[in-house]
Amino acid sequence: MNLQLYAMPGNEERAQALARALHGRCEVELAGCVLHRFPDGETLVRVQAPRRDAQAVLLCSLDDADSRTVPLLMAADTLRELGAARVGLVAPYLAYMRQDRRFAPGQAVSARLYAQLLSAHFDWLLTVDPHLHRIRNLADVYSTRCVVLHAAPRLADWIRTHVERPLIIGPDGESAQWAADVAERAAAPVVVVDKRRDGDRDVHATIPDLQPYRDRQPVLLDDIISTGRTLVASLEHLRAAGQPAAACVVVHGLFAGDALTALRAAGATRIACADTTEAVAGVERIALDSDLADALLALAAEDGGRR
Ligand code: R5P
C-alpha cells in the first residue's frame, strides 16, 4: 500500500511522526502542500501532484478552523482535479463539535453545517475524540466515512506513570464519558463536577465532597481546554477546599488567549495534552502517533478496495 501524506501548514511535525509510525508497514511519501498568503488575505494553494499508485491523505488538525478550512478544502479539490481517485482527511482535532444545537433563536448549528462541508470534500475522516454530546455519533451528522480514535488509553498511561494514587475529576457533566473511561483504565476513582457557564470566561464549579479521597492526587480530566476557564473553576474550588494541587490532563489543548497563564495562576501543577494540536511551551505532550498509524492503515486498506 502506498500513501501520499500531505501535511497542511502547522502539521509537518505530526506528519513526520506519523510517517515514522507507519515505517515498514506501508510506503509513505511526505508530499508537499504549500500556501501563499496574498497581501489581501486570500490564499493560493499548491499541492504536489498525486500519484496514480498512491492514496492521497491530507493531515490537518482543525484548531483555528476558520483560517485552516478554506485552504484545506481547496487542497482536497485540487488533488482530485489532478487525478486523486479518493482523498482522505486525518484531522486529530475536529472543530465545531460543541455547537451541536440551536441554543438561542437564529444561531447556526455549526456541528452539522461543518460536517456537511467536510463530508462534501473528503471520502473519509479520521479524528480523535470529537466532542460528542447531544450528537451521539459522528455518522449522525457526517455523511462521509468516519473513524474515531480514543485517546483514553494513552491518557491513562500518562496518569499511571506520573501520578501516584490519582483521583480523576471530570470538570463538568460532558466530561463524564472521558473521565470515567480514563479512570477505569488507570484503576482510579472518579468524581464529576457540577459546572455552570454564564459566559465564555465566566464559569462556576461545585465539586462533590472529596473527603473519602483525601489521600489521593486530584487529576482534572477533560476533552478540551479552550479558554481554560472550565478547569480554572475546578482548580479554584479545589484550592479553596484545601486539596493538593491538581494536574490537568486533556485530549485537545487549544489554549485560547491567556488560558495557560490562567491555569497556572489557579494552581495547575502539570498540564498534559494529547498531541492533536500544536505544541505549547510548558505543556507536556501525550503521543498518539502509533494509534493514529494503526487506524490510518486500516482505513487506507478499506479505501484501497474502493479505488
Ligand atoms: C465543554 O463541554 C467541553 O467539554 C470543555 O469543558 C470546554 O470546551 C472547555 O472550554 P473552556 O476551556 O473554554 O472552559
Coordinates of C-alpha atoms and ligand atoms in Angstrom, one line a residue:
M1 CA 0.0 0.0 0.0
N2 CA 1.3 3.5 -0.9
L3 CA 0.2 6.7 0.9
Q4 CA 1.0 10.2 0.0
L5 CA 0.6 12.2 3.2
Y6 CA 0.1 15.9 2.6
A7 CA 0.6 18.0 5.8
M8 CA -1.2 21.3 5.8
P9 CA 0.9 24.1 7.4
G10 CA 1.4 23.6 11.1
N11 CA 1.1 19.8 10.8
E12 CA 4.5 19.0 9.4
E13 CA 6.0 17.5 12.7
R14 CA 2.9 15.4 13.2
A15 CA 3.2 14.1 9.6
Q16 CA 6.8 13.1 10.2
A17 CA 5.9 11.3 13.4
L18 CA 3.0 9.6 11.7
A19 CA 5.3 8.6 8.8
R20 CA 7.8 7.1 11.3
A21 CA 5.0 5.2 13.0
L22 CA 4.0 3.8 9.6
H23 CA 7.5 2.9 8.6
G24 CA 7.9 -0.7 7.5
R25 CA 4.1 -1.2 7.3
C26 CA 3.4 0.7 4.1
E27 CA 5.2 3.1 1.7
V28 CA 4.6 6.7 2.9
E29 CA 5.7 9.8 0.9
L30 CA 5.5 13.1 2.7
A31 CA 4.0 15.2 -0.1
G32 CA 4.1 18.9 -0.4
C33 CA 1.3 21.3 0.2
V34 CA 2.3 25.0 0.2
L35 CA 0.2 28.0 0.9
H36 CA 0.9 31.5 -0.3
R37 CA -0.9 34.3 1.5
F38 CA -1.6 37.3 -0.7
P39 CA -1.3 40.7 0.9
D40 CA -5.1 41.0 0.8
G41 CA -5.6 37.8 2.9
E42 CA -6.5 35.3 0.1
T43 CA -4.6 32.1 -0.1
L44 CA -3.1 30.3 -3.1
V45 CA -2.8 26.5 -2.5
R46 CA -0.2 24.4 -4.3
V47 CA 0.0 20.7 -4.0
Q48 CA 2.4 18.1 -5.2
A49 CA 0.8 16.1 -8.0
P50 CA -0.9 12.9 -6.7
R51 CA 0.4 9.6 -7.9
R52 CA -1.9 7.0 -9.5
D53 CA -0.4 4.2 -7.4
A54 CA -0.9 6.0 -4.1
Q55 CA -3.7 7.1 -1.8
A56 CA -3.9 10.9 -1.0
V57 CA -4.3 11.7 2.6
L58 CA -4.4 15.3 4.0
L59 CA -3.3 15.8 7.5
C60 CA -4.8 18.9 9.2
S61 CA -5.7 19.5 12.8
L62 CA -8.6 21.8 12.8
D63 CA -7.8 24.1 15.7
D64 CA -8.1 27.7 14.4
A65 CA -10.6 26.2 12.0
D66 CA -11.8 29.3 10.2
S67 CA -8.3 30.1 8.8
R68 CA -7.5 26.4 8.1
T69 CA -10.7 25.2 6.4
V70 CA -10.7 27.1 3.1
P71 CA -7.2 26.2 2.2
L72 CA -7.8 22.6 3.3
L73 CA -10.9 22.2 1.1
M74 CA -9.1 23.8 -1.9
A75 CA -6.2 21.4 -1.4
A76 CA -8.6 18.4 -1.4
D77 CA -10.4 19.5 -4.5
T78 CA -7.1 20.3 -6.3
L79 CA -5.8 16.8 -5.6
R80 CA -9.0 15.4 -7.1
E81 CA -8.7 17.7 -10.2
L82 CA -5.2 16.4 -10.6
G83 CA -6.2 12.8 -10.6
A84 CA -6.5 11.5 -7.0
A85 CA -9.3 8.9 -7.1
R86 CA -10.1 9.3 -3.4
V87 CA -9.0 11.9 -0.8
G88 CA -9.0 11.2 3.0
L89 CA -8.6 13.5 5.9
V90 CA -6.7 13.0 9.2
A91 CA -7.9 15.7 11.5
P92 CA -6.7 14.9 15.0
Y93 CA -8.7 17.8 16.4
L94 CA -12.1 18.2 14.8
A95 CA -13.6 21.7 15.1
Y96 CA -17.1 23.0 15.7
M97 CA -18.5 19.9 17.6
R98 CA -19.6 21.8 20.7
Q99 CA -22.3 24.0 18.9
D100 CA -24.4 20.9 18.4
R101 CA -27.8 22.5 18.7
R102 CA -29.5 25.9 18.4
F103 CA -29.2 27.2 21.9
A104 CA -30.8 30.6 21.0
P105 CA -33.0 31.6 18.1
G106 CA -31.1 32.3 14.9
Q107 CA -27.9 30.5 15.9
A108 CA -26.2 28.2 13.4
V109 CA -25.9 24.6 14.4
S110 CA -22.2 24.7 13.4
A111 CA -21.5 21.0 14.1
R112 CA -24.0 19.9 11.4
L113 CA -23.0 22.6 8.9
Y114 CA -19.3 21.9 9.3
A115 CA -20.0 18.2 8.9
Q116 CA -21.8 18.8 5.7
L117 CA -18.9 20.9 4.4
L118 CA -16.2 18.4 5.2
S119 CA -18.3 15.5 4.0
A120 CA -18.7 17.1 0.6
H121 CA -14.9 17.2 0.1
F122 CA -13.5 14.1 1.7
D123 CA -14.0 10.3 1.2
W124 CA -13.2 9.6 4.8
L125 CA -12.3 11.3 8.0
L126 CA -10.1 10.0 10.8
T127 CA -10.2 12.0 14.0
V128 CA -9.6 11.8 17.8
D129 CA -12.3 12.1 20.4
P130 CA -14.7 14.6 18.8
H131 CA -16.9 16.4 21.3
L132 CA -19.9 14.2 21.1
H133 CA -22.6 15.3 23.5
R134 CA -26.1 15.8 22.1
I135 CA -24.8 14.3 18.8
R136 CA -24.2 10.7 19.8
N137 CA -22.3 9.6 16.8
L138 CA -20.3 11.4 14.1
A139 CA -22.3 9.5 11.5
D140 CA -25.4 11.3 12.7
V141 CA -24.1 14.5 11.0
Y142 CA -21.2 13.4 8.8
S143 CA -22.2 11.6 5.6
T144 CA -18.6 10.7 4.8
R145 CA -17.0 7.6 6.4
C146 CA -15.7 8.5 9.8
V147 CA -13.3 6.7 12.2
V148 CA -12.9 7.9 15.7
L149 CA -9.7 7.2 17.7
H150 CA -9.9 7.4 21.5
A151 CA -7.1 8.9 23.5
A152 CA -8.2 7.4 26.8
P153 CA -5.6 4.5 26.8
R154 CA -2.7 7.0 26.3
L155 CA -4.1 9.5 28.8
A156 CA -4.5 6.7 31.3
D157 CA -0.9 5.5 30.6
W158 CA 0.4 9.0 31.3
I159 CA -1.6 9.3 34.6
R160 CA -0.4 5.8 35.8
T161 CA 3.2 6.8 35.0
H162 CA 3.2 10.3 36.5
V163 CA 0.6 10.5 39.3
E164 CA 0.6 8.3 42.4
R165 CA -2.9 7.3 43.7
P166 CA -4.8 9.6 41.3
L167 CA -8.4 10.7 41.8
I168 CA -9.9 11.6 38.3
I169 CA -12.1 14.6 38.3
G170 CA -14.3 15.4 35.4
P171 CA -14.9 19.2 35.4
D172 CA -18.5 19.0 34.0
G173 CA -21.2 16.6 33.0
E174 CA -20.0 16.5 29.4
S175 CA -16.6 15.3 30.5
A176 CA -18.0 12.3 32.5
Q177 CA -17.7 10.0 29.5
W178 CA -13.9 10.6 29.1
A179 CA -13.2 10.9 32.8
A180 CA -15.0 7.5 33.6
D181 CA -13.1 5.7 30.7
V182 CA -9.7 7.0 31.8
A183 CA -10.4 6.4 35.5
E184 CA -11.2 2.8 34.8
R185 CA -8.1 2.3 32.7
A186 CA -6.0 4.0 35.4
A187 CA -7.7 2.0 38.1
A188 CA -8.6 5.2 39.9
P189 CA -11.9 6.5 41.4
V190 CA -13.7 9.3 39.5
V191 CA -16.0 12.2 40.5
V192 CA -17.7 14.7 38.3
V193 CA -18.1 18.4 39.0
D194 CA -21.3 20.4 38.6
K195 CA -20.5 23.3 36.2
R196 CA -22.4 26.4 35.3
R197 CA -21.2 28.5 32.4
D198 CA -22.6 32.1 32.3
G199 CA -20.2 33.3 29.5
D200 CA -17.1 32.4 27.5
R201 CA -14.9 33.1 30.5
D202 CA -17.4 33.1 33.3
V203 CA -17.6 29.5 34.7
H204 CA -18.7 28.3 38.2
A205 CA -18.0 24.8 39.6
T206 CA -19.4 22.8 42.5
I207 CA -17.2 19.8 43.5
P208 CA -18.7 16.9 45.4
D209 CA -17.3 16.0 48.8
L210 CA -13.7 14.8 48.4
Q211 CA -13.2 13.7 52.0
P212 CA -13.3 10.0 51.0
Y213 CA -10.4 10.6 48.6
R214 CA -8.1 12.8 50.8
D215 CA -5.1 10.5 50.3
R216 CA -5.3 10.9 46.5
Q217 CA -3.8 13.3 44.0
P218 CA -6.5 15.2 42.0
V219 CA -6.3 15.0 38.2
L220 CA -8.7 17.1 36.2
L221 CA -9.6 15.3 33.0
D222 CA -11.4 16.9 30.1
D223 CA -11.6 16.7 26.3
I224 CA -10.8 20.3 25.5
I225 CA -9.0 23.3 27.0
S226 CA -10.2 26.4 25.1
T227 CA -10.2 29.4 27.4
G228 CA -9.2 27.2 30.3
R229 CA -12.0 28.6 32.5
T230 CA -13.7 25.2 33.0
L231 CA -10.6 23.8 34.6
V232 CA -9.8 27.1 36.4
A233 CA -13.2 27.0 38.1
S234 CA -12.5 23.4 39.4
L235 CA -8.9 24.3 40.3
E236 CA -10.0 27.3 42.4
H237 CA -12.6 25.2 44.1
L238 CA -10.1 22.5 44.9
R239 CA -7.7 25.1 46.3
A240 CA -10.4 26.7 48.5
A241 CA -11.2 23.2 49.8
G242 CA -7.6 22.7 50.9
Q243 CA -7.0 19.9 48.3
P244 CA -3.5 19.3 46.9
A245 CA -2.6 21.0 43.6
A246 CA -4.1 19.2 40.7
A247 CA -2.7 18.0 37.4
C248 CA -4.7 18.7 34.2
V249 CA -4.9 16.0 31.6
V250 CA -6.8 16.8 28.4
V251 CA -7.2 15.4 24.9
H252 CA -7.2 18.7 22.9
G253 CA -5.2 21.7 24.1
L254 CA -6.4 24.7 22.2
F255 CA -5.2 27.3 24.8
A256 CA -7.1 30.3 23.6
G257 CA -5.8 33.7 24.7
D258 CA -4.5 33.6 28.3
A259 CA -5.7 30.1 29.1
L260 CA -2.3 28.7 30.1
T261 CA -1.5 31.7 32.4
A262 CA -4.9 31.4 34.0
L263 CA -4.4 27.7 34.6
R264 CA -1.0 28.2 36.2
A265 CA -2.4 31.0 38.3
A266 CA -5.2 28.8 39.5
G267 CA -2.7 26.2 40.7
A268 CA -2.4 23.6 37.9
T269 CA 0.8 21.7 38.5
R270 CA 1.4 19.6 35.4
I271 CA -0.6 20.1 32.3
A272 CA -0.5 17.3 29.7
C273 CA -2.4 17.1 26.4
A274 CA -2.5 14.6 23.6
D275 CA -0.6 15.8 20.6
T276 CA -3.7 16.6 18.5
T277 CA -2.8 20.3 18.3
E278 CA 0.4 22.3 18.0
A279 CA 2.9 22.1 20.9
V280 CA 2.6 24.8 23.6
A281 CA 5.7 25.6 25.7
G282 CA 5.3 24.2 29.3
V283 CA 2.6 21.7 28.3
E284 CA 3.5 18.0 28.2
R285 CA 2.6 16.0 25.1
I286 CA 1.0 12.6 25.0
A287 CA 1.8 11.0 21.7
L288 CA -0.9 9.3 19.6
D289 CA 1.2 8.6 16.5
S290 CA 1.1 4.8 16.8
D291 CA -2.6 4.7 17.4
L292 CA -3.2 7.1 14.5
A293 CA -0.9 4.9 12.3
D294 CA -3.0 1.8 13.1
A295 CA -6.3 3.5 12.4
L296 CA -4.9 5.1 9.2
L297 CA -3.6 1.8 7.9
A298 CA -7.0 0.1 8.5
L299 CA -8.8 2.9 6.8
A300 CA -6.5 3.1 3.8
A301 CA -6.7 -0.7 3.3
E302 CA -10.5 -0.4 3.3
D303 CA -10.4 2.6 1.0
G304 CA -7.9 0.9 -1.4
G305 CA -10.6 -1.7 -2.1
R306 CA -12.9 1.0 -3.4
R307 CA -10.5 2.6 -5.9
Ligands
R5P1 C1 -17.3 21.6 27.2 O1 -18.3 21.0 27.2 C2 -16.0 20.9 27.0 O2 -16.0 19.6 27.4 C3 -14.9 21.6 27.7 O3 -15.1 21.6 29.1 C4 -14.9 23.1 27.3 O4 -15.0 23.2 25.9 C5 -13.7 23.8 27.8 O5 -13.8 25.1 27.4 P1 -13.0 26.2 28.2 O6 -11.6 25.8 28.3 O7 -13.2 27.5 27.4 O8 -13.7 26.3 29.6

